Short mmCIF file of N, CA and C in Angstrom, two decimals:
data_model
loop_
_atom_site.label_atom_id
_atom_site.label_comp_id
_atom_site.label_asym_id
_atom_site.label_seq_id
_atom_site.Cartn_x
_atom_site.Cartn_y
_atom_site.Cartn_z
N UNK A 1 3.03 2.18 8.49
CA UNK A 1 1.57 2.11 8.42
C UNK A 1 1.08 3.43 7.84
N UNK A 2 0.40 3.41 6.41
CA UNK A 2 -0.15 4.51 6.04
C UNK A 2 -1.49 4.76 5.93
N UNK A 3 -2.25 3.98 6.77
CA UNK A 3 -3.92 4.37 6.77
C UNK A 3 -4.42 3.30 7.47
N UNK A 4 -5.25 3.18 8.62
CA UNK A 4 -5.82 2.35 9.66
C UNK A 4 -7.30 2.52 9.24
N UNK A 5 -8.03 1.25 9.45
CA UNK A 5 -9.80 1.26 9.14
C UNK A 5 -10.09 0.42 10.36
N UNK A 6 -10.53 0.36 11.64
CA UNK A 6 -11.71 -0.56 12.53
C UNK A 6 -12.96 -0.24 11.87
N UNK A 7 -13.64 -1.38 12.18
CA UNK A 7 -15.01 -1.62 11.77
C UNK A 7 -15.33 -2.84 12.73
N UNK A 8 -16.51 -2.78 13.35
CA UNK A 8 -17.35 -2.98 14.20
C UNK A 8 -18.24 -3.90 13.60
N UNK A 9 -18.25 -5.18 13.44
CA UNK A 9 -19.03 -5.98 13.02
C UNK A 9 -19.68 -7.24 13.92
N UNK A 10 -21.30 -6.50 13.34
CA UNK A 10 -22.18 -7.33 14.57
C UNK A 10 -22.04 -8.76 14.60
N UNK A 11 -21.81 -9.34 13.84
CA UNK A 11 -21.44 -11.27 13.68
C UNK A 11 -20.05 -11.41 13.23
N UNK A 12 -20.00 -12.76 13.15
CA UNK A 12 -19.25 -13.39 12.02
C UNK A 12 -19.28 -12.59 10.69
N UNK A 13 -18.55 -12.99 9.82
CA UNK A 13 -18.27 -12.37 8.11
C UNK A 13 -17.03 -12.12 7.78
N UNK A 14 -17.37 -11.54 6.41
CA UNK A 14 -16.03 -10.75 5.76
C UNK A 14 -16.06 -9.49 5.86
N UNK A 15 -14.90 -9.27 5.22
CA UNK A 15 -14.71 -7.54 5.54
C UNK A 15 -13.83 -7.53 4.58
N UNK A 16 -14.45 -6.99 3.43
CA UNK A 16 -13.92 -6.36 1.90
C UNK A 16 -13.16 -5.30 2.06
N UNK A 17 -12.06 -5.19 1.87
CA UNK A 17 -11.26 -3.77 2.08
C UNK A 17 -10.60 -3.56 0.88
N UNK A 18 -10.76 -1.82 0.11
CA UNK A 18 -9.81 -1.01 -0.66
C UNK A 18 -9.19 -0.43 -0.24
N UNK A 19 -7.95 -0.47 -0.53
CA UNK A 19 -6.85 0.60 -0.49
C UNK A 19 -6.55 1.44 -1.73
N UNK A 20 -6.74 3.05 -1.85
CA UNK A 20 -6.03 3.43 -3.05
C UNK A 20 -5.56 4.85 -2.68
N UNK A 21 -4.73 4.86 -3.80
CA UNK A 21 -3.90 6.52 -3.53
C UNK A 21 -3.20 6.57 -4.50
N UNK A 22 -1.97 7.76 -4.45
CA UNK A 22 -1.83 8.04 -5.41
C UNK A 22 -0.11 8.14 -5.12
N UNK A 23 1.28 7.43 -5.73
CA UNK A 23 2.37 7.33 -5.45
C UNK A 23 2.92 8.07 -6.24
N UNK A 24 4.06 9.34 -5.65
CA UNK A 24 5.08 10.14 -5.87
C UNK A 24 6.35 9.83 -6.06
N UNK A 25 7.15 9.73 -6.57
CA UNK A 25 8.77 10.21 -6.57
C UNK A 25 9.64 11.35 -6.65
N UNK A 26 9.75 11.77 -5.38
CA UNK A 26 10.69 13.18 -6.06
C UNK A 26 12.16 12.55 -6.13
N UNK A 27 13.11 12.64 -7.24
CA UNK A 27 14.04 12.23 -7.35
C UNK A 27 15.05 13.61 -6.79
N UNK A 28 16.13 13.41 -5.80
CA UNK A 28 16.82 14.22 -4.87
C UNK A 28 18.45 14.02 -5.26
N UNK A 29 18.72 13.12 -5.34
CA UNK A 29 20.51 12.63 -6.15
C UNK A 29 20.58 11.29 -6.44
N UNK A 30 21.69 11.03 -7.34
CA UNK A 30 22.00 9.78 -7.89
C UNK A 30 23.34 9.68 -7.74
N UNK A 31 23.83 8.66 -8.27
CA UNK A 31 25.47 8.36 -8.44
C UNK A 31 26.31 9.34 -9.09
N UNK A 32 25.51 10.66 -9.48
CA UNK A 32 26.55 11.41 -10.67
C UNK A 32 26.10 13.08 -9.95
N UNK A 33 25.40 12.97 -8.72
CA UNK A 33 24.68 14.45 -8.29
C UNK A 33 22.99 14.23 -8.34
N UNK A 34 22.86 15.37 -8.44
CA UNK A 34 21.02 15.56 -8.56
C UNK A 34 20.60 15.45 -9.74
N UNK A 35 19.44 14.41 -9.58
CA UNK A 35 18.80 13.89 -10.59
C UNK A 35 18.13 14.91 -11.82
N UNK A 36 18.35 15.21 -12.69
CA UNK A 36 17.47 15.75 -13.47
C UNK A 36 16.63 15.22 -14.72
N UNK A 37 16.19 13.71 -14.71
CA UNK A 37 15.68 13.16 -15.34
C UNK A 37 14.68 12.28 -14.60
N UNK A 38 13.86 11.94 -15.09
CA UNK A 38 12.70 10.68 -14.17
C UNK A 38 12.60 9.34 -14.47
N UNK A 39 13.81 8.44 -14.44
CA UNK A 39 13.62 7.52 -14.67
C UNK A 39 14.78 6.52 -13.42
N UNK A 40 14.57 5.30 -13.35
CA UNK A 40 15.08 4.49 -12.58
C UNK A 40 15.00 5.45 -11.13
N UNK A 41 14.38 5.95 -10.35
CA UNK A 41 14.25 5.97 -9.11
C UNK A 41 13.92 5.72 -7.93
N UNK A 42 12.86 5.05 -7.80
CA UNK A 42 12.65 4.04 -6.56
C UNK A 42 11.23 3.43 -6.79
N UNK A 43 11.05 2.87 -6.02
CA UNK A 43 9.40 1.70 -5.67
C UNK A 43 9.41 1.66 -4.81
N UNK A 44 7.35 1.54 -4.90
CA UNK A 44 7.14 0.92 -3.53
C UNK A 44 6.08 -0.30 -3.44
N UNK A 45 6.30 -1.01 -2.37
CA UNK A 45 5.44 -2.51 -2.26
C UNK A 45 4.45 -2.05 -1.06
N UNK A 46 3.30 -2.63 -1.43
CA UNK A 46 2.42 -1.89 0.05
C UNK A 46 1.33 -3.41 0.20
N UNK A 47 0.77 -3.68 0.79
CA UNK A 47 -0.21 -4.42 1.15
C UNK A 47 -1.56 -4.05 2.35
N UNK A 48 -2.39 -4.63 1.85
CA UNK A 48 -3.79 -4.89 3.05
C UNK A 48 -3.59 -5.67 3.79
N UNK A 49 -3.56 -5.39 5.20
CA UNK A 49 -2.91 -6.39 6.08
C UNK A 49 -3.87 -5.84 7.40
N UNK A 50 -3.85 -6.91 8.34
CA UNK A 50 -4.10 -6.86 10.00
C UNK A 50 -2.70 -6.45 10.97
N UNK A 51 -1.98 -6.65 10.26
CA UNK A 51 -0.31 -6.88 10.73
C UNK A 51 -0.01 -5.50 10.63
N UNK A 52 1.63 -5.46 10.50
CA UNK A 52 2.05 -3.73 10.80
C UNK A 52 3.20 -3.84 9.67
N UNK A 53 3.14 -5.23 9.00
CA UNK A 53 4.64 -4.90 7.85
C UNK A 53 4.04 -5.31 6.82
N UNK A 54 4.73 -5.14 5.47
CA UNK A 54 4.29 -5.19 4.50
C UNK A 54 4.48 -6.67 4.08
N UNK A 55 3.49 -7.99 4.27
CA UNK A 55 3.57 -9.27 3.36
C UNK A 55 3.74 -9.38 2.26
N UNK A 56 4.67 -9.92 2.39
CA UNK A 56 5.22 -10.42 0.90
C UNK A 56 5.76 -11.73 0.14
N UNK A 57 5.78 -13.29 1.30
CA UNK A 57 5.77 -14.12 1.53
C UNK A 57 5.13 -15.33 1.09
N UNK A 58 5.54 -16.26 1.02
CA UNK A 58 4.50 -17.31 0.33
C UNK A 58 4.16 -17.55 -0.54
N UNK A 59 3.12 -18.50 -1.13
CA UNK A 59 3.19 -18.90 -2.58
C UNK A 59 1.84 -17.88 -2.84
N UNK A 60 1.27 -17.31 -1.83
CA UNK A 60 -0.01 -16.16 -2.45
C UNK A 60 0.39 -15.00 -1.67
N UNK A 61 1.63 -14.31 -1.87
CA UNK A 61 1.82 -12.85 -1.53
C UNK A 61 0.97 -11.74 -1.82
N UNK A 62 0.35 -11.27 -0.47
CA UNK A 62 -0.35 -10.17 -0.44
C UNK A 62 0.37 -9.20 -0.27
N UNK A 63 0.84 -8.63 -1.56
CA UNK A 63 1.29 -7.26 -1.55
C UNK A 63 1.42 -6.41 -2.54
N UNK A 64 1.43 -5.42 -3.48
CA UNK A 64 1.66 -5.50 -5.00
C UNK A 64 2.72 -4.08 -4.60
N UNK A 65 3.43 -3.94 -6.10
CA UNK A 65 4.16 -2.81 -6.43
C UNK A 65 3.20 -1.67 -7.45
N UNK A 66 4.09 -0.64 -6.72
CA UNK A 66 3.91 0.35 -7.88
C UNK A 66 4.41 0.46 -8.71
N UNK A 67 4.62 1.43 -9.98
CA UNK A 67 5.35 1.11 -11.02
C UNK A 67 6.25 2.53 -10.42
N UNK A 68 7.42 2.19 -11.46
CA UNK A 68 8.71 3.18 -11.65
C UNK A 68 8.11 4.19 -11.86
N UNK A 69 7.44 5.16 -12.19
CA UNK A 69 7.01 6.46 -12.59
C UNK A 69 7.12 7.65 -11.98
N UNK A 70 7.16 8.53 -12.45
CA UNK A 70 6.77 9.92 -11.45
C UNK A 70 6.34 9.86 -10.61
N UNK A 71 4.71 9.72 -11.09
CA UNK A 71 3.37 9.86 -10.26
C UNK A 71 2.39 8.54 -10.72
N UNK A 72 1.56 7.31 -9.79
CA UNK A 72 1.45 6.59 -10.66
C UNK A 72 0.13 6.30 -9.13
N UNK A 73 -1.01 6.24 -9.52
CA UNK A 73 -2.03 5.71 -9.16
C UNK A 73 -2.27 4.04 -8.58
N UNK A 74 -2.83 3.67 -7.35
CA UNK A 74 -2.23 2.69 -7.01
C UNK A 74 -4.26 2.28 -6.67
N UNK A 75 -4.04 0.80 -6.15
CA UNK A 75 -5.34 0.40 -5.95
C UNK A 75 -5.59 -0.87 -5.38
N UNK A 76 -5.96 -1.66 -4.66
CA UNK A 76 -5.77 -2.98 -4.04
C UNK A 76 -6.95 -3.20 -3.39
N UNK A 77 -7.68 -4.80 -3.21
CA UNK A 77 -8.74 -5.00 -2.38
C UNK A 77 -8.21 -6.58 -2.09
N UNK A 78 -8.81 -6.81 -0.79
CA UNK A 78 -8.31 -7.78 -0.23
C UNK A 78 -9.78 -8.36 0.79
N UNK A 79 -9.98 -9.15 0.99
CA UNK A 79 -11.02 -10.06 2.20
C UNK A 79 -10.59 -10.61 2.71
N UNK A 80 -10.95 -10.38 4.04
CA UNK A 80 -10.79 -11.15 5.64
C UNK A 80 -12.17 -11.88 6.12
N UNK A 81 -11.66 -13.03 6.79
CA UNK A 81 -12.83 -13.56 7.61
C UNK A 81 -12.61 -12.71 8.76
N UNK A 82 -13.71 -12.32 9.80
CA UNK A 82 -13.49 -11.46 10.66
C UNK A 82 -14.57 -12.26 11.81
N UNK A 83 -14.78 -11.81 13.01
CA UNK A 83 -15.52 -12.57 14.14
C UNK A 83 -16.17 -10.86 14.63
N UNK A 84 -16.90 -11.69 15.34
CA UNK A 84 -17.79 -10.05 15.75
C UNK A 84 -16.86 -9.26 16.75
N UNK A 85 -16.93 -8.16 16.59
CA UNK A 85 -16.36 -6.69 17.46
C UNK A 85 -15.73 -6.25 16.38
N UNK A 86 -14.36 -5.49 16.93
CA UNK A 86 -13.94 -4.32 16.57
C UNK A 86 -12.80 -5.12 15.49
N UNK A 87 -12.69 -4.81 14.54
CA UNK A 87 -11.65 -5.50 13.43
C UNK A 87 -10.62 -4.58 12.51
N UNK A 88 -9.70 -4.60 13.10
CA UNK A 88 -8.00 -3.40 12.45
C UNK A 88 -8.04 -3.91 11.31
N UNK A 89 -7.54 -2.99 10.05
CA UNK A 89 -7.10 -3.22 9.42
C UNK A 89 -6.19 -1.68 8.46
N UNK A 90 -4.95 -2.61 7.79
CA UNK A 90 -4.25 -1.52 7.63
C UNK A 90 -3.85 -1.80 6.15
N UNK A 91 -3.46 -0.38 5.40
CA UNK A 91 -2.63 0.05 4.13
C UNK A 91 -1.22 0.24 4.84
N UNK A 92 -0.30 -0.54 4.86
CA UNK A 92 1.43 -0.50 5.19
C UNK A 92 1.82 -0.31 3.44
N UNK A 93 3.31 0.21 3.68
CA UNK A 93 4.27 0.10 2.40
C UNK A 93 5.31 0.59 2.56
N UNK A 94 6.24 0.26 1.87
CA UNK A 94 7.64 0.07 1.86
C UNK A 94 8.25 1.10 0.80
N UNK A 95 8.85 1.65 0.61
CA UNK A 95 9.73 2.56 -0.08
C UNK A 95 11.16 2.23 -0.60
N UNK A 96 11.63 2.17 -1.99
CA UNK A 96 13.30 2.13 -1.49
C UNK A 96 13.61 2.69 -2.85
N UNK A 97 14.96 2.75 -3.07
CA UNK A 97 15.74 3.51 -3.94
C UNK A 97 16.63 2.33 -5.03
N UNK A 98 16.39 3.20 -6.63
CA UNK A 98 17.24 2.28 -7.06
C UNK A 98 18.81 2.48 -6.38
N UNK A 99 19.74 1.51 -6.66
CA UNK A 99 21.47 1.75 -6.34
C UNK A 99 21.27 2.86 -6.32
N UNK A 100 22.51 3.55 -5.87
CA UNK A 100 22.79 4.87 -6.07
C UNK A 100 22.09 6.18 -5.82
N UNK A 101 21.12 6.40 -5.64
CA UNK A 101 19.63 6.90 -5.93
C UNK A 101 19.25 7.40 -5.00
N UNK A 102 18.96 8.68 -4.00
CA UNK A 102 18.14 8.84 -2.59
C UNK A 102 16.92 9.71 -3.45
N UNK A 103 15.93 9.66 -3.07
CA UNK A 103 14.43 9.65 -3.43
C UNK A 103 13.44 10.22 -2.27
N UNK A 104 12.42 11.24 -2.18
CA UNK A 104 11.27 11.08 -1.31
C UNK A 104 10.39 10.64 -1.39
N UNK A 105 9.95 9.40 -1.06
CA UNK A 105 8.62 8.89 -1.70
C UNK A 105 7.16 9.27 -1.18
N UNK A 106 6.26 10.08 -1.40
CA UNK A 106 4.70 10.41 -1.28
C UNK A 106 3.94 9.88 -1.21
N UNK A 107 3.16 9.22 -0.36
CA UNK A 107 1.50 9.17 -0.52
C UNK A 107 0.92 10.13 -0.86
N UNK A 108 -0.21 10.07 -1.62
CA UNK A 108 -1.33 11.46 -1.55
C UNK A 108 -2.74 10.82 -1.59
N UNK A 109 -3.68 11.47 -1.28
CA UNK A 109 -4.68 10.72 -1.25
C UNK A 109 -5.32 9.41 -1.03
N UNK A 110 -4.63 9.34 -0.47
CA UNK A 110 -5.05 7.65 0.54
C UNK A 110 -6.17 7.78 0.81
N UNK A 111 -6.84 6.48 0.66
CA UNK A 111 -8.15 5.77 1.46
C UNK A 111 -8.16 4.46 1.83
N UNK A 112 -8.87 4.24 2.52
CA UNK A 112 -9.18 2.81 2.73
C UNK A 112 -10.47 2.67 3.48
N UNK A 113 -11.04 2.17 2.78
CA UNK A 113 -12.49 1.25 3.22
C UNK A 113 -12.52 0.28 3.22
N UNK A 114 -14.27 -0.25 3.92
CA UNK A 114 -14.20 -1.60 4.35
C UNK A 114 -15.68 -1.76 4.25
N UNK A 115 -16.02 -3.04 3.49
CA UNK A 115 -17.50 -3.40 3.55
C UNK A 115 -17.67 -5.22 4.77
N UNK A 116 -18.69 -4.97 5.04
CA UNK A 116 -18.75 -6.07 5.81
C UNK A 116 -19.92 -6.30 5.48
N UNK A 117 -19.26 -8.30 5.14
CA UNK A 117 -20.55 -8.92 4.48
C UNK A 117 -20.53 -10.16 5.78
N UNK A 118 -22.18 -9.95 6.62
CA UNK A 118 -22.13 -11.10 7.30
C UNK A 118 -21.86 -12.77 6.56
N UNK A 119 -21.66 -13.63 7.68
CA UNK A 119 -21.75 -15.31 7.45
C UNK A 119 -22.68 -15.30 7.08
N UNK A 120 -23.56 -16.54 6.06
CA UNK A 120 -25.12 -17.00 6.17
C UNK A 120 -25.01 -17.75 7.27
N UNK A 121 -26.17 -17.81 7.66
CA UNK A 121 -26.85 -19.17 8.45
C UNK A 121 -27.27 -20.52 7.99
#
Protein backbone atom coordinates (compact mmCIF):
# COMPACT_ATOMS: atom_id res chain seq x y z
CA UNK A 1 0.00 0.00 0.00
CA UNK A 2 1.53 3.27 -1.18
CA UNK A 3 -0.93 6.08 -0.33
CA UNK A 4 -4.39 5.84 1.69
CA UNK A 5 -7.36 8.68 1.03
CA UNK A 6 -10.81 8.41 3.58
CA UNK A 7 -13.30 10.77 2.67
CA UNK A 8 -16.37 11.35 4.54
CA UNK A 9 -19.31 11.50 2.40
CA UNK A 10 -22.58 12.99 3.51
CA UNK A 11 -24.95 10.61 1.13
CA UNK A 12 -24.87 8.18 -1.34
CA UNK A 13 -22.41 8.94 -4.61
CA UNK A 14 -19.22 8.55 -6.30
CA UNK A 15 -15.93 9.17 -5.35
CA UNK A 16 -13.55 10.09 -8.30
CA UNK A 17 -10.08 9.19 -7.31
CA UNK A 18 -6.35 10.14 -8.87
CA UNK A 19 -3.46 8.49 -8.28
CA UNK A 20 -0.10 9.94 -9.61
CA UNK A 21 3.64 9.90 -9.00
CA UNK A 22 6.52 9.48 -10.27
CA UNK A 23 8.39 5.70 -10.84
CA UNK A 24 12.22 5.02 -10.32
CA UNK A 25 14.58 2.23 -11.17
CA UNK A 26 17.82 2.04 -9.68
CA UNK A 27 19.37 -0.85 -11.44
CA UNK A 28 21.79 -2.77 -8.56
CA UNK A 29 23.04 -6.26 -10.58
CA UNK A 30 22.18 -8.46 -13.36
CA UNK A 31 23.23 -11.88 -14.62
CA UNK A 32 26.83 -10.62 -15.57
CA UNK A 33 27.43 -8.17 -12.10
CA UNK A 34 26.27 -4.54 -11.70
CA UNK A 35 24.29 -3.04 -14.08
CA UNK A 36 25.77 -0.23 -15.94
CA UNK A 37 23.28 0.41 -18.55
CA UNK A 38 19.33 1.28 -18.23
CA UNK A 39 17.57 -0.95 -19.96
CA UNK A 40 15.47 -4.25 -19.28
CA UNK A 41 15.17 -3.74 -15.47
CA UNK A 42 12.04 -4.09 -13.76
CA UNK A 43 8.12 -2.87 -13.63
CA UNK A 44 5.64 -1.98 -11.82
CA UNK A 45 1.66 -2.68 -11.85
CA UNK A 46 -0.24 -0.51 -9.30
CA UNK A 47 -4.00 0.06 -9.10
CA UNK A 48 -6.94 2.25 -7.31
CA UNK A 49 -8.45 -0.05 -5.14
CA UNK A 50 -10.60 -0.35 -1.63
CA UNK A 51 -8.65 -3.66 -1.20
CA UNK A 52 -4.89 -4.01 -0.07
CA UNK A 53 -3.48 -5.93 -3.40
CA UNK A 54 -2.97 -4.90 -6.57
CA UNK A 55 -6.20 -6.09 -9.15
CA UNK A 56 -5.44 -7.37 -11.96
CA UNK A 57 -8.16 -9.88 -12.82
CA UNK A 58 -11.01 -10.14 -15.07
CA UNK A 59 -12.16 -9.11 -18.28
CA UNK A 60 -11.92 -5.13 -16.92
CA UNK A 61 -8.58 -5.19 -14.92
CA UNK A 62 -8.07 -2.33 -12.76
CA UNK A 63 -4.57 -1.89 -12.76
CA UNK A 64 -2.03 -0.38 -15.29
CA UNK A 65 1.88 -0.68 -15.74
CA UNK A 66 4.57 1.53 -15.85
CA UNK A 67 6.87 1.57 -18.54
CA UNK A 68 10.57 0.04 -18.53
CA UNK A 69 12.38 3.36 -18.04
CA UNK A 70 14.59 5.01 -15.66
CA UNK A 71 12.27 7.45 -14.37
CA UNK A 72 8.76 7.46 -15.87
CA UNK A 73 5.66 9.46 -14.61
CA UNK A 74 2.62 7.51 -13.77
CA UNK A 75 -1.22 8.60 -13.48
CA UNK A 76 -4.61 6.73 -12.99
CA UNK A 77 -8.33 7.68 -12.04
CA UNK A 78 -10.83 5.35 -11.16
CA UNK A 79 -14.82 5.75 -9.62
CA UNK A 80 -16.50 4.10 -6.89
CA UNK A 81 -20.08 4.01 -5.86
CA UNK A 82 -19.69 4.81 -2.21
CA UNK A 83 -22.69 4.97 0.70
CA UNK A 84 -22.51 7.69 3.29
CA UNK A 85 -19.59 7.77 6.06
CA UNK A 86 -16.12 7.24 6.00
CA UNK A 87 -14.84 5.60 2.51
CA UNK A 88 -10.86 3.95 2.19
CA UNK A 89 -9.35 4.11 -0.59
CA UNK A 90 -5.91 3.12 -1.76
CA UNK A 91 -2.78 3.52 -4.49
CA UNK A 92 -1.18 -0.35 -3.97
CA UNK A 93 1.69 -1.63 -6.49
CA UNK A 94 3.75 -4.26 -7.21
CA UNK A 95 7.41 -4.19 -8.17
CA UNK A 96 9.52 -6.95 -9.86
CA UNK A 97 12.66 -7.59 -11.73
CA UNK A 98 13.45 -8.61 -15.17
CA UNK A 99 15.26 -12.54 -14.97
CA UNK A 100 18.34 -12.10 -13.61
CA UNK A 101 18.06 -8.51 -12.51
CA UNK A 102 17.76 -7.20 -8.60
CA UNK A 103 16.50 -3.53 -8.83
CA UNK A 104 15.20 -0.77 -6.14
CA UNK A 105 12.11 0.38 -7.18
CA UNK A 106 10.92 4.26 -5.96
CA UNK A 107 7.91 6.04 -5.54
CA UNK A 108 8.36 9.79 -5.44
CA UNK A 109 5.79 12.07 -5.25
CA UNK A 110 2.71 10.34 -4.75
CA UNK A 111 -0.78 11.67 -4.42
CA UNK A 112 -4.01 10.67 -4.32
CA UNK A 113 -7.24 12.44 -4.27
CA UNK A 114 -10.73 12.09 -4.21
CA UNK A 115 -13.78 14.09 -5.43
CA UNK A 116 -17.19 13.15 -4.30
CA UNK A 117 -20.03 13.52 -6.50
CA UNK A 118 -23.41 12.95 -4.63
CA UNK A 119 -26.48 10.45 -6.13
CA UNK A 120 -29.35 12.69 -7.76
CA UNK A 121 -32.65 12.39 -6.38
Amino acid sequence: IVETVTLRAPTAGHLAITGSGEYRVIPVSGPDGPILHLWERGELTCSITDGTVVEGSGPTPHWFNVTRSAESGFAATRTFPVSAGDNSFRLVCRGWDSPGHVNLHRLLHVELNAIFVPSRS
